[in-house]
Coordinates of C-alpha atoms in Angstrom, one line a residue:
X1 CA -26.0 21.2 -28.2
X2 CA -25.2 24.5 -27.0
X3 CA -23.5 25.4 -23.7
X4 CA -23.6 29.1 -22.6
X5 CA -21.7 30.0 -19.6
X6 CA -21.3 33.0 -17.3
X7 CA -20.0 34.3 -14.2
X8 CA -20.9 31.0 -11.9
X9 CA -19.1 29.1 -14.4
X10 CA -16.0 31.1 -13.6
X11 CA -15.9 31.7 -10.4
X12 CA -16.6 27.9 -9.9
X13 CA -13.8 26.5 -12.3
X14 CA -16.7 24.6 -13.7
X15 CA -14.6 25.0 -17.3
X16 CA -12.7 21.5 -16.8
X17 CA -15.6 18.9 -16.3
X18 CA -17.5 20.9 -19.2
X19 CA -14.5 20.4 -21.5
X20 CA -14.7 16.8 -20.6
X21 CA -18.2 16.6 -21.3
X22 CA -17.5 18.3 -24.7
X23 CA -14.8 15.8 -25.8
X24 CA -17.6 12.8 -24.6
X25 CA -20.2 14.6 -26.3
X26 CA -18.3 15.1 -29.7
X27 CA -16.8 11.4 -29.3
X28 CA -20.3 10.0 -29.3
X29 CA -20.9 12.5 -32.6
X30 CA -23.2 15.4 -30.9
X31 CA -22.2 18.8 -32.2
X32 CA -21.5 20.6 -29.2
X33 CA -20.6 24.8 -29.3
X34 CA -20.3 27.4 -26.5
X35 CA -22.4 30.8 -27.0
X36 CA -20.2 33.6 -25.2
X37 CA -22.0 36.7 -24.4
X38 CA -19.3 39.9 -24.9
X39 CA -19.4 40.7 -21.1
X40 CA -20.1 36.3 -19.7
X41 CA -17.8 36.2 -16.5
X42 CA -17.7 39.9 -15.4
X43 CA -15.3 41.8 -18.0
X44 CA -15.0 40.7 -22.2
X45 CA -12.5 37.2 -22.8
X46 CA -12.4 36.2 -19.2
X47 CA -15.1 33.2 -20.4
X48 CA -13.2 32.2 -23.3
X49 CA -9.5 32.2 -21.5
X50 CA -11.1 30.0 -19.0
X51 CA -12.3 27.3 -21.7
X52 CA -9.1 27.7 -24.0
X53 CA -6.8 27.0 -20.5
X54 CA -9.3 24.0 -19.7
X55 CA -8.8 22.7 -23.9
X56 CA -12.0 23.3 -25.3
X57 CA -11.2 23.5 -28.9
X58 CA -11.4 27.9 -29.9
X59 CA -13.3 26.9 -33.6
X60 CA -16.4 25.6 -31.7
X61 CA -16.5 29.4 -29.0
X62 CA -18.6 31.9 -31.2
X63 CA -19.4 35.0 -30.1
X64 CA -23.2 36.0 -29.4
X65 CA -24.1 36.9 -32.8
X66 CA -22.4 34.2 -34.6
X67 CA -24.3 32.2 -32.6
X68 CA -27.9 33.6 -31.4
X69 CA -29.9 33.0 -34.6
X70 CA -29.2 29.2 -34.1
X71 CA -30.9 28.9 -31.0
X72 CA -34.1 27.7 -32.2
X73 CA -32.7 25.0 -34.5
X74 CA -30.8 23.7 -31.0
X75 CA -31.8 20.5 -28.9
X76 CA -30.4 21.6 -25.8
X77 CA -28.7 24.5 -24.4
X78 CA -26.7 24.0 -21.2
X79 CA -26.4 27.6 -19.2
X80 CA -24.0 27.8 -16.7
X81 CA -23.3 30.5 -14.1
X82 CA -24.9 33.0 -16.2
X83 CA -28.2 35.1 -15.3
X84 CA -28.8 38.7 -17.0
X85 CA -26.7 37.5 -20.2
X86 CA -29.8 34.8 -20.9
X87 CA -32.6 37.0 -19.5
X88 CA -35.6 37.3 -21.9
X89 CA -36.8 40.2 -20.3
X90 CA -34.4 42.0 -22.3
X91 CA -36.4 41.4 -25.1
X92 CA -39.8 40.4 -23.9
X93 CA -40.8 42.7 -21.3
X94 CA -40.5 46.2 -22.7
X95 CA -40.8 47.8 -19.3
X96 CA -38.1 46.2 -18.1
X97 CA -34.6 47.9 -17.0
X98 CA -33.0 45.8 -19.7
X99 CA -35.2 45.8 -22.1
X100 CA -32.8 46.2 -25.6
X101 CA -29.7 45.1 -24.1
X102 CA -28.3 42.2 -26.1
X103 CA -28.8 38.9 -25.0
X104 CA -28.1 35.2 -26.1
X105 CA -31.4 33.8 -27.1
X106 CA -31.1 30.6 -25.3
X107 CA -35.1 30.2 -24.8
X108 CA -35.7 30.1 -27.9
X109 CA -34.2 26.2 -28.3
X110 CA -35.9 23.4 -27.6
X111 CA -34.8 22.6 -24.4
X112 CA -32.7 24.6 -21.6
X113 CA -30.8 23.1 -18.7
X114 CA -29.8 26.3 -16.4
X115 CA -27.1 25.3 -13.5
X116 CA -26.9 28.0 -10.8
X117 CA -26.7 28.2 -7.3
X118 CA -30.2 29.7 -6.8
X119 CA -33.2 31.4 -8.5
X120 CA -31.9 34.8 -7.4
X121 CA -31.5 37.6 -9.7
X122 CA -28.2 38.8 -11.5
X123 CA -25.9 41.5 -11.9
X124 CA -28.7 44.0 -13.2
X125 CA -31.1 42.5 -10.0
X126 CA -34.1 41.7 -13.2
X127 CA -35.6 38.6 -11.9
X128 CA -35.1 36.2 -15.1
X129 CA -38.3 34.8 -16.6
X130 CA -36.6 32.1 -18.8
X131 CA -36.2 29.7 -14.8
X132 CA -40.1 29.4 -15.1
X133 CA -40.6 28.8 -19.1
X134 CA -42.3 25.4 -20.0
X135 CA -38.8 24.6 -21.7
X136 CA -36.3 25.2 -18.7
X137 CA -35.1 22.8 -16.3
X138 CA -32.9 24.0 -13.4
X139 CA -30.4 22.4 -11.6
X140 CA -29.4 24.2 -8.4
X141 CA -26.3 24.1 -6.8
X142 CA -22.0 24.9 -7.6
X143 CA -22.0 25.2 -11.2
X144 CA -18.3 22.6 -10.5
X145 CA -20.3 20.1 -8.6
X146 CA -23.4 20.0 -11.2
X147 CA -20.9 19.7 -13.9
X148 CA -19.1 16.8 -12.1
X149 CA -22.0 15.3 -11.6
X150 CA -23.2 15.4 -15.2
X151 CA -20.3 14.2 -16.3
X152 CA -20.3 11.2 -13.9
X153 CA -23.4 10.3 -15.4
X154 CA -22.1 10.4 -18.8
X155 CA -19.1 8.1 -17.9
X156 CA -21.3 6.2 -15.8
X157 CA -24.1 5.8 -19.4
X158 CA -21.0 5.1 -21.9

């Protein structure tokens, strides 16, 4: 399991139900690790302050390229908040205005849950083709109330 988490994730204080559902998750024996993209909430380390003040354990935070080659080995990826940091146009769409800038593969695993409050474009305004891949689910809405409500579920399932 894989949670990536971005600007939404901040601005929503979504960090304390996802450490929750990190210390379920782990409890029930799921390897569980958060992917953070050098710029994920607006300026580098604002992501991983958040989840350090919320208790998510700092061995299972890697950086992007610790990280992004395991994508495709991963059951689920959770993305939270984040847009342009997760956009495969960056490296499928050559003729896009990203194209080349590093991203965290997230696509690439098996499944993707993407939490944010719409289907509108980023920072970088590139509409973000991974929303429509055969993979992705979306759950729209405040990245805080999604996460509340997964983790009611899990509570609710244990």
């Amino acid at each position: 399991r894989r949670v990536h988490g971005g600007y939404g994730l901040c601005v929503a204080k979504a960090q304390y139900p996802i450490a929750e559902i990190v210390e379920m998750l782990k409890k029930k024996g799921k390897k569980v690790r958060f992917g953070i993209h050098p710029v994920a909430g607006r300026m580098p380390g604002q992501l991983n302050v958040l989840l350090a003040e919320a208790g998510v354990p700092y061995d299972i935070v890697l950086e992007m390229d610790e990280i992004n080659d395991d994508f495709h080995d991963t059951d689920l990826v959770l993305v939270i908040g984040a847009n342009d940091t997760v956009n495969s146009a960056a490296e499928e769409d050559p003729n896009s205005i990203i194209a080349g800038m590093p991203v965290l593969r997230v696509w690439t695993s098996k499944q993707v849950v993407v939490v944010k409050r719409t289907l509108g474009v980023g920072y970088a305004a590139v509409d973000n083709p991974i929303f429509f891949k055969e993979n992705t689910g979306m759950l729209l809405g405040d990245a805080k109330k999604m996460c509340d409500g997964l983790l009611t579920k899990l509570k609710d399932d244990s």
